[in-house]
N, CA, C and O atoms as a Maestro MAE file, in Angstrom:
{
 s_m_m2io_version
 :::
 2.0.0
}

f_m_ct {
 s_m_title
 :::
 protein
 m_atom[332] {
  # First column is atom index #
  i_m_mmod_type
  r_m_x_coord
  r_m_y_coord
  r_m_z_coord
  i_m_residue_number
  s_m_chain_name
  s_m_pdb_residue_name
  s_m_pdb_atom_name
  i_m_atomic_number
  :::
  1 25 -103.375 114.451 37.744 1 A "ASP " " N  " 7
  2 3 -102.910 115.440 38.398 1 A "ASP " " CA " 6
  3 2 -101.488 115.510 37.734 1 A "ASP " " C  " 6
  4 15 -100.868 114.505 37.386 1 A "ASP " " O  " 8
  5 25 -100.988 116.929 37.578 2 A "ILE " " N  " 7
  6 3 -99.374 117.239 37.378 2 A "ILE " " CA " 6
  7 2 -99.007 117.754 38.735 2 A "ILE " " C  " 6
  8 15 -99.600 118.683 39.283 2 A "ILE " " O  " 8
  9 25 -98.058 117.142 39.213 3 A "LYS " " N  " 7
  10 3 -97.313 117.972 40.589 3 A "LYS " " CA " 6
  11 2 -95.959 118.251 40.153 3 A "LYS " " C  " 6
  12 15 -95.246 117.667 39.336 3 A "LYS " " O  " 8
  13 25 -95.787 119.140 40.781 4 A "PRO " " N  " 7
  14 3 -94.379 119.720 40.585 4 A "PRO " " CA " 6
  15 2 -93.132 118.780 41.461 4 A "PRO " " C  " 6
  16 15 -93.303 118.287 42.577 4 A "PRO " " O  " 8
  17 25 -91.775 118.684 40.572 5 A "LEU " " N  " 7
  18 3 -90.953 117.814 41.199 5 A "LEU " " CA " 6
  19 2 -90.407 117.886 42.245 5 A "LEU " " C  " 6
  20 15 -89.846 118.973 42.113 5 A "LEU " " O  " 8
  21 25 -90.115 117.495 43.316 6 A "LYS " " N  " 7
  22 3 -89.833 117.914 44.556 6 A "LYS " " CA " 6
  23 2 -88.459 118.934 44.518 6 A "LYS " " C  " 6
  24 15 -88.133 119.750 45.380 6 A "LYS " " O  " 8
  25 25 -87.711 118.594 43.136 7 A "ASN " " N  " 7
  26 3 -86.280 119.571 43.192 7 A "ASN " " CA " 6
  27 2 -86.517 120.450 42.194 7 A "ASN " " C  " 6
  28 15 -85.585 120.779 41.460 7 A "ASN " " O  " 8
  29 25 -87.804 120.969 42.009 8 A "ALA " " N  " 7
  30 3 -87.771 122.035 40.773 8 A "ALA " " CA " 6
  31 2 -87.625 123.235 41.449 8 A "ALA " " C  " 6
  32 15 -88.064 124.164 40.771 8 A "ALA " " O  " 8
  33 25 -87.204 123.558 42.463 9 A "ASN " " N  " 7
  34 3 -86.631 124.883 42.744 9 A "ASN " " CA " 6
  35 2 -87.651 125.859 42.875 9 A "ASN " " C  " 6
  36 15 -87.465 127.058 42.672 9 A "ASN " " O  " 8
  37 25 -88.797 125.318 43.234 10 A "MET " " N  " 7
  38 3 -90.019 126.300 43.294 10 A "MET " " CA " 6
  39 2 -90.301 127.566 43.948 10 A "MET " " C  " 6
  40 15 -91.163 128.426 43.769 10 A "MET " " O  " 8
  41 25 -89.221 127.422 44.847 11 A "ASP " " N  " 7
  42 3 -89.192 128.619 46.221 11 A "ASP " " CA " 6
  43 2 -87.986 129.239 45.965 11 A "ASP " " C  " 6
  44 15 -87.487 129.847 46.912 11 A "ASP " " O  " 8
  45 25 -87.317 129.231 44.765 12 A "LYS " " N  " 7
  46 3 -85.822 129.800 44.805 12 A "LYS " " CA " 6
  47 2 -85.754 131.051 43.732 12 A "LYS " " C  " 6
  48 15 -86.745 130.958 43.007 12 A "LYS " " O  " 8
  49 25 -85.145 131.908 43.456 13 A "ASN " " N  " 7
  50 3 -85.064 132.952 42.700 13 A "ASN " " CA " 6
  51 2 -84.013 132.499 41.831 13 A "ASN " " C  " 6
  52 15 -83.904 133.388 40.986 13 A "ASN " " O  " 8
  53 25 -83.233 131.644 41.603 14 A "VAL " " N  " 7
  54 3 -82.201 130.872 40.907 14 A "VAL " " CA " 6
  55 2 -82.674 129.864 40.031 14 A "VAL " " C  " 6
  56 15 -83.138 128.993 40.767 14 A "VAL " " O  " 8
  57 25 -82.800 129.524 38.852 15 A "TYR " " N  " 7
  58 3 -83.486 128.263 37.947 15 A "TYR " " CA " 6
  59 2 -82.037 128.196 37.080 15 A "TYR " " C  " 6
  60 15 -81.642 129.150 36.410 15 A "TYR " " O  " 8
  61 25 -81.354 126.997 37.191 16 A "ILE " " N  " 7
  62 3 -80.491 126.501 36.173 16 A "ILE " " CA " 6
  63 2 -81.128 125.326 35.811 16 A "ILE " " C  " 6
  64 15 -81.792 124.502 36.440 16 A "ILE " " O  " 8
  65 25 -80.610 125.484 34.109 17 A "TYR " " N  " 7
  66 3 -81.421 124.126 33.477 17 A "TYR " " CA " 6
  67 2 -80.774 123.845 31.982 17 A "TYR " " C  " 6
  68 15 -80.406 124.948 31.578 17 A "TYR " " O  " 8
  69 25 -80.602 123.257 31.404 18 A "PRO " " N  " 7
  70 3 -81.237 121.594 31.802 18 A "PRO " " CA " 6
  71 2 -80.388 120.938 32.666 18 A "PRO " " C  " 6
  72 15 -79.194 121.234 32.616 18 A "PRO " " O  " 8
  73 25 -80.791 120.049 33.500 19 A "ASN " " N  " 7
  74 3 -80.187 119.699 34.555 19 A "ASN " " CA " 6
  75 2 -80.542 117.882 34.812 19 A "ASN " " C  " 6
  76 15 -81.507 117.649 35.540 19 A "ASN " " O  " 8
  77 25 -79.834 116.760 34.272 20 A "PRO " " N  " 7
  78 3 -78.128 117.212 33.988 20 A "PRO " " CA " 6
  79 2 -78.221 117.747 32.609 20 A "PRO " " C  " 6
  80 15 -79.183 117.622 31.851 20 A "PRO " " O  " 8
  81 25 -76.933 118.451 32.344 21 A "ALA " " N  " 7
  82 3 -76.875 118.694 31.354 21 A "ALA " " CA " 6
  83 2 -75.465 118.299 30.540 21 A "ALA " " C  " 6
  84 15 -74.566 117.691 31.121 21 A "ALA " " O  " 8
  85 25 -75.376 118.650 29.330 22 A "LYS " " N  " 7
  86 3 -74.123 117.917 28.702 22 A "LYS " " CA " 6
  87 2 -73.097 119.260 28.316 22 A "LYS " " C  " 6
  88 15 -71.998 119.374 28.859 22 A "LYS " " O  " 8
  89 25 -73.655 120.343 27.217 23 A "ASP " " N  " 7
  90 3 -72.488 121.342 26.754 23 A "ASP " " CA " 6
  91 2 -72.918 122.695 27.491 23 A "ASP " " C  " 6
  92 15 -72.181 123.582 27.919 23 A "ASP " " O  " 8
  93 25 -74.060 122.624 27.516 24 A "VAL " " N  " 7
  94 3 -74.321 124.081 28.269 24 A "VAL " " CA " 6
  95 2 -75.499 124.273 29.197 24 A "VAL " " C  " 6
  96 15 -76.621 123.778 29.087 24 A "VAL " " O  " 8
  97 25 -75.142 124.898 29.918 25 A "VAL " " N  " 7
  98 3 -76.794 125.055 31.098 25 A "VAL " " CA " 6
  99 2 -77.013 126.460 31.146 25 A "VAL " " C  " 6
  100 15 -76.055 127.227 31.241 25 A "VAL " " O  " 8
  101 25 -78.373 126.931 31.080 26 A "LYS " " N  " 7
  102 3 -78.761 128.206 31.424 26 A "LYS " " CA " 6
  103 2 -79.191 128.652 32.981 26 A "LYS " " C  " 6
  104 15 -79.825 127.944 33.763 26 A "LYS " " O  " 8
  105 25 -78.719 129.920 33.216 27 A "ILE " " N  " 7
  106 3 -79.129 130.384 34.272 27 A "ILE " " CA " 6
  107 2 -80.233 131.640 34.260 27 A "ILE " " C  " 6
  108 15 -79.993 132.679 33.644 27 A "ILE " " O  " 8
  109 25 -81.261 131.464 34.883 28 A "SER " " N  " 7
  110 3 -82.418 132.660 35.021 28 A "SER " " CA " 6
  111 2 -82.543 132.662 36.105 28 A "SER " " C  " 6
  112 15 -82.883 131.742 36.848 28 A "SER " " O  " 8
  113 25 -82.205 134.006 36.392 29 A "SER " " N  " 7
  114 3 -82.349 135.020 38.099 29 A "SER " " CA " 6
  115 2 -83.509 135.595 38.013 29 A "SER " " C  " 6
  116 15 -83.785 135.746 36.823 29 A "SER " " O  " 8
  117 25 -84.297 135.977 38.678 30 A "ILE " " N  " 7
  118 3 -85.540 136.915 38.863 30 A "ILE " " CA " 6
  119 2 -85.079 138.204 39.819 30 A "ILE " " C  " 6
  120 15 -85.739 139.237 39.707 30 A "ILE " " O  " 8
  121 25 -84.008 138.170 40.719 31 A "SER " " N  " 7
  122 3 -83.456 139.128 41.213 31 A "SER " " CA " 6
  123 2 -83.396 140.434 40.321 31 A "SER " " C  " 6
  124 15 -83.356 141.395 41.089 31 A "SER " " O  " 8
  125 25 -83.374 140.867 38.940 32 A "GLY " " N  " 7
  126 3 -82.675 142.033 38.295 32 A "GLY " " CA " 6
  127 2 -81.750 142.689 38.370 32 A "GLY " " C  " 6
  128 15 -81.760 143.759 37.762 32 A "GLY " " O  " 8
  129 25 -80.665 142.328 39.095 33 A "HIS " " N  " 7
  130 3 -80.015 142.764 39.005 33 A "HIS " " CA " 6
  131 2 -78.403 141.777 38.753 33 A "HIS " " C  " 6
  132 15 -78.420 140.560 38.934 33 A "HIS " " O  " 8
  133 25 -77.188 142.461 38.355 34 A "SER " " N  " 7
  134 3 -75.924 141.714 38.162 34 A "SER " " CA " 6
  135 2 -75.621 140.952 39.075 34 A "SER " " C  " 6
  136 15 -76.319 141.027 40.086 34 A "SER " " O  " 8
  137 25 -74.527 139.991 39.057 35 A "SER " " N  " 7
  138 3 -74.316 139.308 40.414 35 A "SER " " CA " 6
  139 2 -73.514 138.509 39.638 35 A "SER " " C  " 6
  140 15 -73.516 138.573 38.409 35 A "SER " " O  " 8
  141 25 -72.386 137.278 40.688 36 A "ILE " " N  " 7
  142 3 -71.420 136.737 40.191 36 A "ILE " " CA " 6
  143 2 -71.992 135.174 40.562 36 A "ILE " " C  " 6
  144 15 -72.540 134.827 41.609 36 A "ILE " " O  " 8
  145 25 -71.700 134.382 39.415 37 A "VAL " " N  " 7
  146 3 -71.667 133.123 39.568 37 A "VAL " " CA " 6
  147 2 -70.489 132.263 40.073 37 A "VAL " " C  " 6
  148 15 -69.457 132.375 39.412 37 A "VAL " " O  " 8
  149 25 -70.463 131.456 41.092 38 A "ILE " " N  " 7
  150 3 -69.270 130.685 41.203 38 A "ILE " " CA " 6
  151 2 -69.380 128.962 41.254 38 A "ILE " " C  " 6
  152 15 -69.881 128.309 42.169 38 A "ILE " " O  " 8
  153 25 -68.968 128.609 40.417 39 A "ILE " " N  " 7
  154 3 -68.761 126.952 40.327 39 A "ILE " " CA " 6
  155 2 -68.114 126.430 40.956 39 A "ILE " " C  " 6
  156 15 -66.959 126.816 40.772 39 A "ILE " " O  " 8
  157 25 -68.171 125.864 41.508 40 A "TYR " " N  " 7
  158 3 -67.445 124.808 42.468 40 A "TYR " " CA " 6
  159 2 -67.654 123.381 42.398 40 A "TYR " " C  " 6
  160 15 -68.803 122.956 42.515 40 A "TYR " " O  " 8
  161 25 -66.447 122.390 42.179 41 A "ASN " " N  " 7
  162 3 -66.373 120.975 41.873 41 A "ASN " " CA " 6
  163 2 -67.022 120.419 43.242 41 A "ASN " " C  " 6
  164 15 -67.517 121.246 44.008 41 A "ASN " " O  " 8
  165 25 -67.040 119.092 43.569 42 A "VAL " " N  " 7
  166 3 -67.380 118.153 44.541 42 A "VAL " " CA " 6
  167 2 -66.186 118.155 45.730 42 A "VAL " " C  " 6
  168 15 -66.384 117.371 46.659 42 A "VAL " " O  " 8
  169 25 -65.144 118.852 45.769 43 A "MET " " N  " 7
  170 3 -63.994 118.438 46.090 43 A "MET " " CA " 6
  171 2 -63.934 120.003 46.934 43 A "MET " " C  " 6
  172 15 -63.158 120.234 47.861 43 A "MET " " O  " 8
  173 25 -65.074 121.121 46.300 44 A "GLY " " N  " 7
  174 3 -64.825 122.104 47.120 44 A "GLY " " CA " 6
  175 2 -64.211 123.293 46.422 44 A "GLY " " C  " 6
  176 15 -64.302 124.493 46.680 44 A "GLY " " O  " 8
  177 25 -63.416 122.507 45.261 45 A "MET " " N  " 7
  178 3 -62.465 123.713 44.648 45 A "MET " " CA " 6
  179 2 -63.309 124.657 43.394 45 A "MET " " C  " 6
  180 15 -64.177 124.116 42.708 45 A "MET " " O  " 8
  181 25 -62.968 125.964 43.227 46 A "LYS " " N  " 7
  182 3 -63.570 126.809 42.709 46 A "LYS " " CA " 6
  183 2 -63.215 126.222 41.153 46 A "LYS " " C  " 6
  184 15 -62.123 125.713 40.898 46 A "LYS " " O  " 8
  185 25 -64.236 126.361 40.215 47 A "VAL " " N  " 7
  186 3 -63.945 125.579 38.857 47 A "VAL " " CA " 6
  187 2 -63.967 126.862 38.022 47 A "VAL " " C  " 6
  188 15 -63.298 127.080 37.011 47 A "VAL " " O  " 8
  189 25 -64.576 127.424 38.432 48 A "ASP " " N  " 7
  190 3 -65.017 129.009 37.496 48 A "ASP " " CA " 6
  191 2 -65.756 130.176 38.297 48 A "ASP " " C  " 6
  192 15 -66.118 130.003 39.461 48 A "ASP " " O  " 8
  193 25 -65.932 131.210 37.706 49 A "GLU " " N  " 7
  194 3 -66.365 132.441 38.184 49 A "GLU " " CA " 6
  195 2 -67.001 133.360 36.907 49 A "GLU " " C  " 6
  196 15 -66.268 134.137 36.295 49 A "GLU " " O  " 8
  197 25 -68.258 133.219 36.607 50 A "ILE " " N  " 7
  198 3 -68.809 134.329 35.876 50 A "ILE " " CA " 6
  199 2 -69.789 135.200 35.968 50 A "ILE " " C  " 6
  200 15 -70.926 134.784 36.188 50 A "ILE " " O  " 8
  201 25 -69.539 136.568 35.818 51 A "GLU " " N  " 7
  202 3 -70.510 137.755 35.759 51 A "GLU " " CA " 6
  203 2 -71.615 137.771 35.055 51 A "GLU " " C  " 6
  204 15 -71.747 137.934 33.842 51 A "GLU " " O  " 8
  205 25 -72.525 137.569 35.993 52 A "MET " " N  " 7
  206 3 -74.067 137.825 35.251 52 A "MET " " CA " 6
  207 2 -74.423 138.768 35.017 52 A "MET " " C  " 6
  208 15 -74.705 139.384 36.045 52 A "MET " " O  " 8
  209 25 -74.666 139.524 33.788 53 A "ASN " " N  " 7
  210 3 -74.689 140.808 33.520 53 A "ASN " " CA " 6
  211 2 -76.604 140.908 33.045 53 A "ASN " " C  " 6
  212 15 -77.269 141.913 32.797 53 A "ASN " " O  " 8
  213 25 -76.901 139.871 33.061 54 A "SER " " N  " 7
  214 3 -78.569 139.629 32.357 54 A "SER " " CA " 6
  215 2 -79.396 139.068 33.439 54 A "SER " " C  " 6
  216 15 -78.774 139.089 34.501 54 A "SER " " O  " 8
  217 25 -80.738 138.507 33.558 55 A "ASP " " N  " 7
  218 3 -81.433 137.756 33.980 55 A "ASP " " CA " 6
  219 2 -81.558 136.326 33.618 55 A "ASP " " C  " 6
  220 15 -82.123 135.335 34.080 55 A "ASP " " O  " 8
  221 25 -80.802 136.615 32.601 56 A "ASN " " N  " 7
  222 3 -80.639 134.869 31.895 56 A "ASN " " CA " 6
  223 2 -79.317 134.789 30.779 56 A "ASN " " C  " 6
  224 15 -79.223 135.488 29.770 56 A "ASN " " O  " 8
  225 25 -78.276 133.699 31.258 57 A "ILE " " N  " 7
  226 3 -77.236 133.433 30.680 57 A "ILE " " CA " 6
  227 2 -77.122 132.344 30.446 57 A "ILE " " C  " 6
  228 15 -77.846 131.480 30.942 57 A "ILE " " O  " 8
  229 25 -76.091 132.093 29.548 58 A "GLU " " N  " 7
  230 3 -75.567 130.390 28.977 58 A "GLU " " CA " 6
  231 2 -74.362 130.274 29.455 58 A "GLU " " C  " 6
  232 15 -73.575 131.119 29.028 58 A "GLU " " O  " 8
  233 25 -73.898 129.420 30.290 59 A "VAL " " N  " 7
  234 3 -72.540 128.806 30.650 59 A "VAL " " CA " 6
  235 2 -72.017 127.439 29.803 59 A "VAL " " C  " 6
  236 15 -72.593 126.353 29.855 59 A "VAL " " O  " 8
  237 25 -70.974 127.686 29.124 60 A "ASN " " N  " 7
  238 3 -70.717 126.245 28.434 60 A "ASN " " CA " 6
  239 2 -69.826 125.452 29.293 60 A "ASN " " C  " 6
  240 15 -68.712 125.878 29.598 60 A "ASN " " O  " 8
  241 25 -70.280 124.296 29.704 61 A "ILE " " N  " 7
  242 3 -69.798 123.601 30.897 61 A "ILE " " CA " 6
  243 2 -68.905 122.371 29.571 61 A "ILE " " C  " 6
  244 15 -68.075 121.585 30.028 61 A "ILE " " O  " 8
  245 25 -69.174 122.360 28.165 62 A "SER " " N  " 7
  246 3 -68.315 121.328 27.530 62 A "SER " " CA " 6
  247 2 -67.061 120.812 27.905 62 A "SER " " C  " 6
  248 15 -66.801 119.642 27.620 62 A "SER " " O  " 8
  249 25 -66.083 121.650 28.621 63 A "ASP " " N  " 7
  250 3 -64.815 121.534 29.013 63 A "ASP " " CA " 6
  251 2 -64.933 120.977 30.474 63 A "ASP " " C  " 6
  252 15 -63.853 120.602 30.930 63 A "ASP " " O  " 8
  253 25 -65.774 120.872 31.119 64 A "TYR " " N  " 7
  254 3 -66.041 120.484 31.951 64 A "TYR " " CA " 6
  255 2 -65.923 119.129 32.393 64 A "TYR " " C  " 6
  256 15 -66.547 118.403 31.618 64 A "TYR " " O  " 8
  257 25 -65.226 118.306 33.583 65 A "GLU " " N  " 7
  258 3 -64.974 116.627 33.689 65 A "GLU " " CA " 6
  259 2 -66.825 116.635 33.914 65 A "GLU " " C  " 6
  260 15 -67.579 117.600 34.040 65 A "GLU " " O  " 8
  261 25 -67.201 114.774 33.891 66 A "ARG " " N  " 7
  262 3 -68.038 114.547 33.866 66 A "ARG " " CA " 6
  263 2 -68.528 114.681 35.485 66 A "ARG " " C  " 6
  264 15 -67.559 114.419 36.197 66 A "ARG " " O  " 8
  265 25 -69.449 114.931 36.099 67 A "GLY " " N  " 7
  266 3 -69.306 115.069 37.683 67 A "GLY " " CA " 6
  267 2 -70.419 115.989 37.797 67 A "GLY " " C  " 6
  268 15 -71.167 116.363 36.894 67 A "GLY " " O  " 8
  269 25 -70.437 116.382 39.318 68 A "ILE " " N  " 7
  270 3 -71.398 117.211 40.137 68 A "ILE " " CA " 6
  271 2 -70.643 118.241 40.193 68 A "ILE " " C  " 6
  272 15 -69.418 118.291 40.306 68 A "ILE " " O  " 8
  273 25 -71.733 119.428 40.074 69 A "TYR " " N  " 7
  274 3 -70.727 121.175 40.079 69 A "TYR " " CA " 6
  275 2 -71.963 121.694 41.361 69 A "TYR " " C  " 6
  276 15 -73.058 121.144 41.472 69 A "TYR " " O  " 8
  277 25 -71.590 122.599 42.053 70 A "PHE " " N  " 7
  278 3 -72.252 123.690 42.348 70 A "PHE " " CA " 6
  279 2 -72.604 124.921 42.066 70 A "PHE " " C  " 6
  280 15 -71.601 125.628 42.160 70 A "PHE " " O  " 8
  281 25 -73.435 125.469 41.797 71 A "PHE " " N  " 7
  282 3 -73.400 126.920 41.162 71 A "PHE " " CA " 6
  283 2 -74.163 127.598 42.511 71 A "PHE " " C  " 6
  284 15 -75.242 127.330 43.039 71 A "PHE " " O  " 8
  285 25 -72.937 128.770 42.887 72 A "ASN " " N  " 7
  286 3 -73.836 129.189 43.632 72 A "ASN " " CA " 6
  287 2 -74.027 130.981 42.784 72 A "ASN " " C  " 6
  288 15 -73.224 131.716 42.209 72 A "ASN " " O  " 8
  289 25 -75.272 131.071 43.060 73 A "VAL " " N  " 7
  290 3 -75.775 132.437 42.507 73 A "VAL " " CA " 6
  291 2 -76.315 133.432 43.356 73 A "VAL " " C  " 6
  292 15 -77.524 133.228 43.458 73 A "VAL " " O  " 8
  293 25 -75.996 134.310 43.939 74 A "GLU " " N  " 7
  294 3 -76.470 135.174 44.900 74 A "GLU " " CA " 6
  295 2 -76.774 134.570 46.510 74 A "GLU " " C  " 6
  296 15 -77.566 134.912 47.388 74 A "GLU " " O  " 8
  297 25 -75.802 133.578 46.421 75 A "GLY " " N  " 7
  298 3 -76.123 133.153 47.871 75 A "GLY " " CA " 6
  299 2 -76.996 131.768 48.069 75 A "GLY " " C  " 6
  300 15 -77.166 131.138 49.113 75 A "GLY " " O  " 8
  301 25 -77.611 131.426 46.449 76 A "GLU " " N  " 7
  302 3 -78.296 130.173 46.418 76 A "GLU " " CA " 6
  303 2 -77.347 128.877 45.780 76 A "GLU " " C  " 6
  304 15 -76.787 128.915 44.685 76 A "GLU " " O  " 8
  305 25 -77.325 128.144 46.393 77 A "VAL " " N  " 7
  306 3 -76.282 126.767 45.915 77 A "VAL " " CA " 6
  307 2 -77.275 125.909 44.898 77 A "VAL " " C  " 6
  308 15 -78.423 125.662 45.267 77 A "VAL " " O  " 8
  309 25 -76.810 125.482 43.655 78 A "VAL " " N  " 7
  310 3 -77.817 124.529 42.918 78 A "VAL " " CA " 6
  311 2 -76.948 123.501 42.532 78 A "VAL " " C  " 6
  312 15 -75.759 123.771 42.359 78 A "VAL " " O  " 8
  313 25 -77.350 122.405 42.377 79 A "LYS " " N  " 7
  314 3 -75.876 121.115 42.303 79 A "LYS " " CA " 6
  315 2 -77.010 120.723 40.688 79 A "LYS " " C  " 6
  316 15 -78.173 120.443 40.397 79 A "LYS " " O  " 8
  317 25 -75.613 120.969 40.029 80 A "VAL " " N  " 7
  318 3 -75.741 120.613 38.638 80 A "VAL " " CA " 6
  319 2 -75.009 119.406 38.275 80 A "VAL " " C  " 6
  320 15 -73.782 119.328 38.338 80 A "VAL " " O  " 8
  321 25 -75.883 118.341 37.843 81 A "ILE " " N  " 7
  322 3 -74.831 117.333 37.250 81 A "ILE " " CA " 6
  323 2 -74.414 117.113 35.830 81 A "ILE " " C  " 6
  324 15 -75.326 116.963 35.017 81 A "ILE " " O  " 8
  325 25 -73.196 117.071 35.411 82 A "LYS " " N  " 7
  326 3 -72.495 117.419 34.254 82 A "LYS " " CA " 6
  327 2 -72.221 115.678 33.650 82 A "LYS " " C  " 6
  328 15 -71.603 114.759 34.186 82 A "LYS " " O  " 8
  329 25 -72.961 115.734 32.346 83 A "ASN " " N  " 7
  330 3 -73.123 114.236 31.636 83 A "ASN " " CA " 6
  331 2 -71.838 114.285 30.478 83 A "ASN " " C  " 6
  332 15 -71.635 113.322 29.739 83 A "ASN " " O  " 8
  :::
 }
 m_bond[331] {
  # First column is bond index #
  i_m_from
  i_m_to
  i_m_order
  :::
  1 1 2 1
  2 2 3 1
  3 3 4 2
  4 3 5 1
  5 5 6 1
  6 6 7 1
  7 7 8 2
  8 7 9 1
  9 9 10 1
  10 10 11 1
  11 11 12 2
  12 11 13 1
  13 13 14 1
  14 14 15 1
  15 15 16 2
  16 15 17 1
  17 17 18 1
  18 18 19 1
  19 19 20 2
  20 19 21 1
  21 21 22 1
  22 22 23 1
  23 23 24 2
  24 23 25 1
  25 25 26 1
  26 26 27 1
  27 27 28 2
  28 27 29 1
  29 29 30 1
  30 30 31 1
  31 31 32 2
  32 31 33 1
  33 33 34 1
  34 34 35 1
  35 35 36 2
  36 35 37 1
  37 37 38 1
  38 38 39 1
  39 39 40 2
  40 39 41 1
  41 41 42 1
  42 42 43 1
  43 43 44 2
  44 43 45 1
  45 45 46 1
  46 46 47 1
  47 47 48 2
  48 47 49 1
  49 49 50 1
  50 50 51 1
  51 51 52 2
  52 51 53 1
  53 53 54 1
  54 54 55 1
  55 55 56 2
  56 55 57 1
  57 57 58 1
  58 58 59 1
  59 59 60 2
  60 59 61 1
  61 61 62 1
  62 62 63 1
  63 63 64 2
  64 63 65 1
  65 65 66 1
  66 66 67 1
  67 67 68 2
  68 67 69 1
  69 69 70 1
  70 70 71 1
  71 71 72 2
  72 71 73 1
  73 73 74 1
  74 74 75 1
  75 75 76 2
  76 75 77 1
  77 77 78 1
  78 78 79 1
  79 79 80 2
  80 79 81 1
  81 81 82 1
  82 82 83 1
  83 83 84 2
  84 83 85 1
  85 85 86 1
  86 86 87 1
  87 87 88 2
  88 87 89 1
  89 89 90 1
  90 90 91 1
  91 91 92 2
  92 91 93 1
  93 93 94 1
  94 94 95 1
  95 95 96 2
  96 95 97 1
  97 97 98 1
  98 98 99 1
  99 99 100 2
  100 99 101 1
  101 101 102 1
  102 102 103 1
  103 103 104 2
  104 103 105 1
  105 105 106 1
  106 106 107 1
  107 107 108 2
  108 107 109 1
  109 109 110 1
  110 110 111 1
  111 111 112 2
  112 111 113 1
  113 113 114 1
  114 114 115 1
  115 115 116 2
  116 115 117 1
  117 117 118 1
  118 118 119 1
  119 119 120 2
  120 119 121 1
  121 121 122 1
  122 122 123 1
  123 123 124 2
  124 123 125 1
  125 125 126 1
  126 126 127 1
  127 127 128 2
  128 127 129 1
  129 129 130 1
  130 130 131 1
  131 131 132 2
  132 131 133 1
  133 133 134 1
  134 134 135 1
  135 135 136 2
  136 135 137 1
  137 137 138 1
  138 138 139 1
  139 139 140 2
  140 139 141 1
  141 141 142 1
  142 142 143 1
  143 143 144 2
  144 143 145 1
  145 145 146 1
  146 146 147 1
  147 147 148 2
  148 147 149 1
  149 149 150 1
  150 150 151 1
  151 151 152 2
  152 151 153 1
  153 153 154 1
  154 154 155 1
  155 155 156 2
  156 155 157 1
  157 157 158 1
  158 158 159 1
  159 159 160 2
  160 159 161 1
  161 161 162 1
  162 162 163 1
  163 163 164 2
  164 163 165 1
  165 165 166 1
  166 166 167 1
  167 167 168 2
  168 167 169 1
  169 169 170 1
  170 170 171 1
  171 171 172 2
  172 171 173 1
  173 173 174 1
  174 174 175 1
  175 175 176 2
  176 175 177 1
  177 177 178 1
  178 178 179 1
  179 179 180 2
  180 179 181 1
  181 181 182 1
  182 182 183 1
  183 183 184 2
  184 183 185 1
  185 185 186 1
  186 186 187 1
  187 187 188 2
  188 187 189 1
  189 189 190 1
  190 190 191 1
  191 191 192 2
  192 191 193 1
  193 193 194 1
  194 194 195 1
  195 195 196 2
  196 195 197 1
  197 197 198 1
  198 198 199 1
  199 199 200 2
  200 199 201 1
  201 201 202 1
  202 202 203 1
  203 203 204 2
  204 203 205 1
  205 205 206 1
  206 206 207 1
  207 207 208 2
  208 207 209 1
  209 209 210 1
  210 210 211 1
  211 211 212 2
  212 211 213 1
  213 213 214 1
  214 214 215 1
  215 215 216 2
  216 215 217 1
  217 217 218 1
  218 218 219 1
  219 219 220 2
  220 219 221 1
  221 221 222 1
  222 222 223 1
  223 223 224 2
  224 223 225 1
  225 225 226 1
  226 226 227 1
  227 227 228 2
  228 227 229 1
  229 229 230 1
  230 230 231 1
  231 231 232 2
  232 231 233 1
  233 233 234 1
  234 234 235 1
  235 235 236 2
  236 235 237 1
  237 237 238 1
  238 238 239 1
  239 239 240 2
  240 239 241 1
  241 241 242 1
  242 242 243 1
  243 243 244 2
  244 243 245 1
  245 245 246 1
  246 246 247 1
  247 247 248 2
  248 247 249 1
  249 249 250 1
  250 250 251 1
  251 251 252 2
  252 251 253 1
  253 253 254 1
  254 254 255 1
  255 255 256 2
  256 255 257 1
  257 257 258 1
  258 258 259 1
  259 259 260 2
  260 259 261 1
  261 261 262 1
  262 262 263 1
  263 263 264 2
  264 263 265 1
  265 265 266 1
  266 266 267 1
  267 267 268 2
  268 267 269 1
  269 269 270 1
  270 270 271 1
  271 271 272 2
  272 271 273 1
  273 273 274 1
  274 274 275 1
  275 275 276 2
  276 275 277 1
  277 277 278 1
  278 278 279 1
  279 279 280 2
  280 279 281 1
  281 281 282 1
  282 282 283 1
  283 283 284 2
  284 283 285 1
  285 285 286 1
  286 286 287 1
  287 287 288 2
  288 287 289 1
  289 289 290 1
  290 290 291 1
  291 291 292 2
  292 291 293 1
  293 293 294 1
  294 294 295 1
  295 295 296 2
  296 295 297 1
  297 297 298 1
  298 298 299 1
  299 299 300 2
  300 299 301 1
  301 301 302 1
  302 302 303 1
  303 303 304 2
  304 303 305 1
  305 305 306 1
  306 306 307 1
  307 307 308 2
  308 307 309 1
  309 309 310 1
  310 310 311 1
  311 311 312 2
  312 311 313 1
  313 313 314 1
  314 314 315 1
  315 315 316 2
  316 315 317 1
  317 317 318 1
  318 318 319 1
  319 319 320 2
  320 319 321 1
  321 321 322 1
  322 322 323 1
  323 323 324 2
  324 323 325 1
  325 325 326 1
  326 326 327 1
  327 327 328 2
  328 327 329 1
  329 329 330 1
  330 330 331 1
  331 331 332 2
  :::
 }
}
């Protein structure tokens, strides 16, 4: 039997992968409208703000320090680990 991972975001409208990531993360949204992606570090400080004009975008995180980041897309927050 193949079972979905507990943290697979099965019930969400936003998917961010790969996670953990090294250089680039892909963000997919099923909402169909543009939005703003706000990225925070674990201290709650805003690291970046990106306009999402399509359902699928790539975000270059190669300059980010290793650690945990929170991607807020349309009010949904997804934790991303940067290796």
